CSV table of C-alpha atoms in Angstrom, one decimal:
chain,number,residue,atom,x,y,z
A,1071,MET,CA,121.9,174.3,11.0
A,1072,THR,CA,124.5,177.0,11.3
A,1073,ALA,CA,127.4,177.3,13.7
A,1074,THR,CA,125.5,180.0,15.6
A,1075,ASP,CA,122.4,177.8,15.9
A,1076,LEU,CA,124.6,175.1,17.3
A,1077,SER,CA,126.4,177.3,19.8
A,1078,ASP,CA,122.9,178.0,21.3
A,1079,LEU,CA,122.0,174.3,21.3
A,1080,ASP,CA,120.4,173.3,24.6
A,1081,MET,CA,118.3,170.5,25.9
A,1082,THR,CA,115.1,172.1,24.8
A,1083,ASP,CA,116.4,171.6,21.2
A,1084,THR,CA,116.9,167.9,21.7
A,1085,PRO,CA,114.2,166.1,19.7
A,1086,ALA,CA,111.7,164.4,22.0
A,1087,PHE,CA,112.5,160.9,20.7
A,1088,LEU,CA,116.1,161.3,21.9
A,1089,GLN,CA,115.2,162.7,25.4
A,1090,ASP,CA,116.0,159.6,27.5
A,1091,ALA,CA,117.6,161.1,30.7
A,1092,LYS,CA,114.3,160.7,32.5
A,1093,ASP,CA,114.6,156.9,32.1
A,1094,LEU,CA,118.3,156.7,32.8
A,1095,LEU,CA,119.2,159.1,35.6
A,1096,THR,CA,119.4,158.0,39.2
A,1097,GLU,CA,121.1,159.4,42.3
A,1098,GLN,CA,124.2,157.6,41.2
A,1099,GLY,CA,124.1,159.0,37.7
A,1100,PHE,CA,123.3,157.4,34.3
A,1101,THR,CA,122.5,153.7,34.2
A,1102,THR,CA,124.2,151.6,31.6
A,1103,SER,CA,123.4,148.5,29.5
A,1104,ASN,CA,124.8,147.0,26.3
A,1105,ILE,CA,123.3,149.8,24.2
A,1106,TRP,CA,125.4,152.9,23.8
A,1107,TYR,CA,125.1,156.0,21.6
A,1108,HIS,CA,127.4,157.9,19.3
A,1109,GLY,CA,126.5,161.4,18.1
A,1110,THR,CA,127.9,162.7,14.9
A,1111,SER,CA,127.1,164.7,11.7
A,1112,SER,CA,124.6,163.7,9.1
A,1113,ALA,CA,127.4,164.0,6.5
A,1114,LEU,CA,129.0,160.8,8.0
A,1115,VAL,CA,125.8,158.6,7.9
A,1116,ASP,CA,126.5,156.9,4.6
A,1117,SER,CA,130.1,156.1,5.6
A,1118,ILE,CA,129.1,154.8,9.0
A,1119,ASN,CA,126.4,152.6,7.4
A,1120,GLU,CA,128.9,151.2,5.0
A,1121,GLN,CA,132.0,150.8,7.3
A,1122,GLY,CA,130.7,151.0,10.9
A,1123,LEU,CA,132.2,153.4,13.4
A,1124,LYS,CA,135.9,153.8,12.9
A,1125,ARG,CA,138.5,155.1,15.4
A,1126,SER,CA,139.4,158.7,14.3
A,1127,GLY,CA,136.7,158.3,11.7
A,1128,ASP,CA,136.1,161.9,10.5
A,1129,LYS,CA,138.7,161.9,7.7
A,1130,ALA,CA,137.4,165.1,6.1
A,1131,LEU,CA,137.7,167.1,9.3
A,1132,LYS,CA,141.2,165.7,10.0
A,1133,ALA,CA,142.2,166.6,6.4
A,1134,ALA,CA,140.9,170.1,6.8
A,1135,ALA,CA,142.8,170.6,10.1
A,1136,LYS,CA,146.0,169.2,8.5
A,1137,HIS,CA,145.6,171.6,5.6
A,1138,THR,CA,145.1,174.6,7.9
A,1139,MET,CA,148.1,173.7,10.0
A,1140,ALA,CA,150.2,173.3,6.9
A,1141,THR,CA,149.3,176.8,5.6
A,1142,ILE,CA,150.6,178.4,8.8
A,1143,GLY,CA,153.7,176.3,8.7
A,1144,ASN,CA,152.9,173.9,11.5
A,1145,HIS,CA,153.0,170.1,11.3
A,1146,TYR,CA,149.8,168.3,12.1
A,1147,THR,CA,150.3,165.1,13.9
A,1148,GLU,CA,147.3,162.8,13.6
A,1149,THR,CA,146.3,160.8,16.6
A,1150,ILE,CA,144.2,157.7,16.7
A,1151,GLU,CA,141.2,158.4,18.9
A,1152,PRO,CA,138.8,155.8,20.1
A,1153,VAL,CA,135.1,155.7,19.3
A,1154,PHE,CA,133.5,157.9,21.9
A,1155,LEU,CA,130.2,156.6,23.4
A,1156,THR,CA,127.6,157.6,25.9
A,1157,GLN,CA,124.8,155.7,27.5
A,1158,SER,CA,122.3,158.5,26.8
A,1159,LYS,CA,120.7,159.5,23.4
A,1160,GLU,CA,120.3,162.9,24.9
A,1161,LEU,CA,124.1,163.3,25.6
A,1162,ALA,CA,124.9,161.8,22.2
A,1163,TYR,CA,122.8,164.4,20.5
A,1164,TYR,CA,124.7,167.1,22.4
A,1165,TRP,CA,128.0,165.8,21.1
A,1166,ALA,CA,126.5,165.4,17.6
A,1167,GLY,CA,125.8,169.1,17.7
A,1168,GLN,CA,129.4,169.8,18.7
A,1169,THR,CA,130.6,167.7,15.8
A,1170,VAL,CA,128.4,169.6,13.3
A,1171,ARG,CA,129.6,172.9,14.8
A,1172,ASP,CA,133.3,171.8,14.5
A,1173,ARG,CA,132.8,170.7,11.0
A,1174,SER,CA,131.0,173.9,10.0
A,1175,VAL,CA,134.1,175.9,10.8
A,1176,ARG,CA,136.2,174.0,8.2
A,1177,ILE,CA,133.7,172.2,5.8
A,1178,GLU,CA,130.8,173.9,4.0
A,1179,GLY,CA,127.5,172.1,3.8
A,1180,ASP,CA,124.2,171.7,5.5
A,1181,GLU,CA,124.8,169.1,8.2
A,1182,GLN,CA,122.5,168.0,11.0
A,1183,PRO,CA,123.2,166.2,14.3
A,1184,VAL,CA,122.4,162.5,14.2
A,1185,VAL,CA,122.6,159.8,16.8
A,1186,PHE,CA,123.6,156.1,16.2
A,1187,ALA,CA,122.8,153.3,18.6
A,1188,VAL,CA,125.6,150.8,19.2
A,1189,THR,CA,124.5,147.4,20.5
A,1190,LEU,CA,127.4,145.3,21.7
A,1191,PRO,CA,127.5,141.6,22.6
A,1192,GLU,CA,128.6,141.0,26.2
A,1193,ASP,CA,132.3,140.3,25.4
A,1194,LEU,CA,132.6,143.6,23.5
A,1195,ASN,CA,130.5,145.5,26.0
A,1196,ASN,CA,133.0,144.7,28.7
A,1197,GLN,CA,135.6,146.6,26.6
A,1198,VAL,CA,133.7,150.0,26.9
A,1199,LYS,CA,135.7,152.1,29.3
A,1200,PRO,CA,135.1,155.4,31.3
A,1201,ASP,CA,136.6,158.3,29.3
A,1202,VAL,CA,138.9,159.6,32.0
A,1203,GLY,CA,140.8,161.4,29.2
A,1204,ALA,CA,137.9,163.8,29.0
A,1205,ALA,CA,139.3,165.6,32.1
A,1206,SER,CA,141.4,167.9,29.9
A,1207,LEU,CA,138.4,168.7,27.6
A,1208,LEU,CA,136.3,169.6,30.6
A,1209,LEU,CA,138.8,172.2,31.8
A,1210,VAL,CA,138.3,174.3,28.6
A,1211,GLN,CA,135.4,176.4,27.4
A,1212,GLU,CA,133.9,173.5,25.4
A,1213,GLY,CA,133.9,171.4,28.5
A,1214,GLU,CA,132.3,174.1,30.6
A,1215,GLN,CA,129.5,174.3,28.1
A,1216,PHE,CA,129.0,170.6,28.3
A,1217,MET,CA,128.9,170.7,32.1
A,1218,ALA,CA,126.3,173.5,32.0
A,1219,HIS,CA,124.2,171.4,29.6
A,1220,LEU,CA,124.6,168.3,31.8
A,1221,ALA,CA,123.6,170.3,34.9
A,1222,GLY,CA,120.4,171.4,33.0
A,1223,ILE,CA,119.6,167.7,32.2
A,1224,TYR,CA,120.1,166.7,35.8
A,1225,GLN,CA,118.0,169.5,37.2
A,1226,ALA,CA,115.2,169.0,34.6
A,1227,ASN,CA,114.9,165.5,35.9
A,1228,GLY,CA,114.8,166.4,39.6
A,1229,PHE,CA,118.4,165.7,40.5
A,1230,ASN,CA,121.2,168.1,41.7
A,1231,ALA,CA,123.9,168.8,39.1
A,1232,PRO,CA,126.9,166.4,39.5
A,1233,GLU,CA,129.6,167.8,41.7
A,1234,ILE,CA,132.9,166.4,40.5
A,1235,ASP,CA,136.5,167.3,41.0
A,1236,LEU,CA,137.9,166.4,37.7
A,1237,ARG,CA,141.5,165.9,39.0
A,1238,LYS,CA,140.5,163.6,41.8
A,1239,ALA,CA,137.3,161.9,40.6
A,1240,ASP,CA,137.0,158.2,40.6
A,1241,ARG,CA,137.3,157.0,37.0
A,1242,MET,CA,133.8,155.5,37.1
A,1243,ALA,CA,132.4,159.0,37.8
A,1244,TYR,CA,133.2,159.9,34.2
A,1245,LEU,CA,130.9,157.2,33.0
A,1246,ASP,CA,128.2,157.3,35.7
A,1247,LYS,CA,128.0,161.0,36.4
A,1248,LEU,CA,129.1,162.5,33.0
A,1249,GLY,CA,128.1,159.8,30.5
A,1250,MET,CA,131.5,159.7,28.9
A,1251,ALA,CA,132.9,156.4,27.6
A,1252,TYR,CA,135.0,155.1,24.8
A,1253,TYR,CA,135.6,151.9,22.9
A,1254,ASP,CA,139.2,151.5,21.6
A,1255,ALA,CA,138.5,149.6,18.4
A,1256,ASP,CA,136.4,149.9,15.3
A,1257,ILE,CA,132.7,148.9,15.7
A,1258,ALA,CA,131.2,146.8,12.9
A,1259,THR,CA,128.1,147.9,11.0
A,1260,SER,CA,126.2,144.9,12.5
A,1261,CYS,CA,126.3,146.7,15.9
A,1262,VAL,CA,125.4,150.1,14.6
A,1263,SER,CA,122.0,151.6,13.6
A,1264,ILE,CA,120.9,155.2,13.1
A,1265,ILE,CA,118.1,156.4,15.4
A,1266,THR,CA,115.1,158.0,13.7
A,1267,GLU,CA,111.7,158.8,15.0
């Protein structure tokens, strides 16, 4: 899948076995449980199967960014990001496509979007938080594309697109309406499994 293919990714490209919005969407948004989803690149499958989901886990992409910044004389400050989750396989697939596209800019290879299920015991499930930090992402072009994609999912399932003022929204709206969550710790392999047909 090329970067051009991925820039055109829409919900009609989401494999049928990942189309779960019809089962999750309500007037209030996406329902949640103790099962979450994480979208990423097929290039990271072996690492995730061996080590689980790590915060700031895409070392190759970070190394490429660091190298790029060094060549133009800027210092790259690495930040520790949490593990980003969503309650929808469909949304995880969207973010997986974005990951593959981002990697294709810096790393050569034939990569595909993949989705992992993350099943958390109750004590850990309580530590999943709405990703309010996504507000800054949603104000740029990448965020606008996501909001358009999200609107399409809502409308395809008979609901109006979510209207949300990102600066004033209740923090739970990021989880319920936008399907954006995070877990601020590594997630063990015992909780993680790749979704296949």
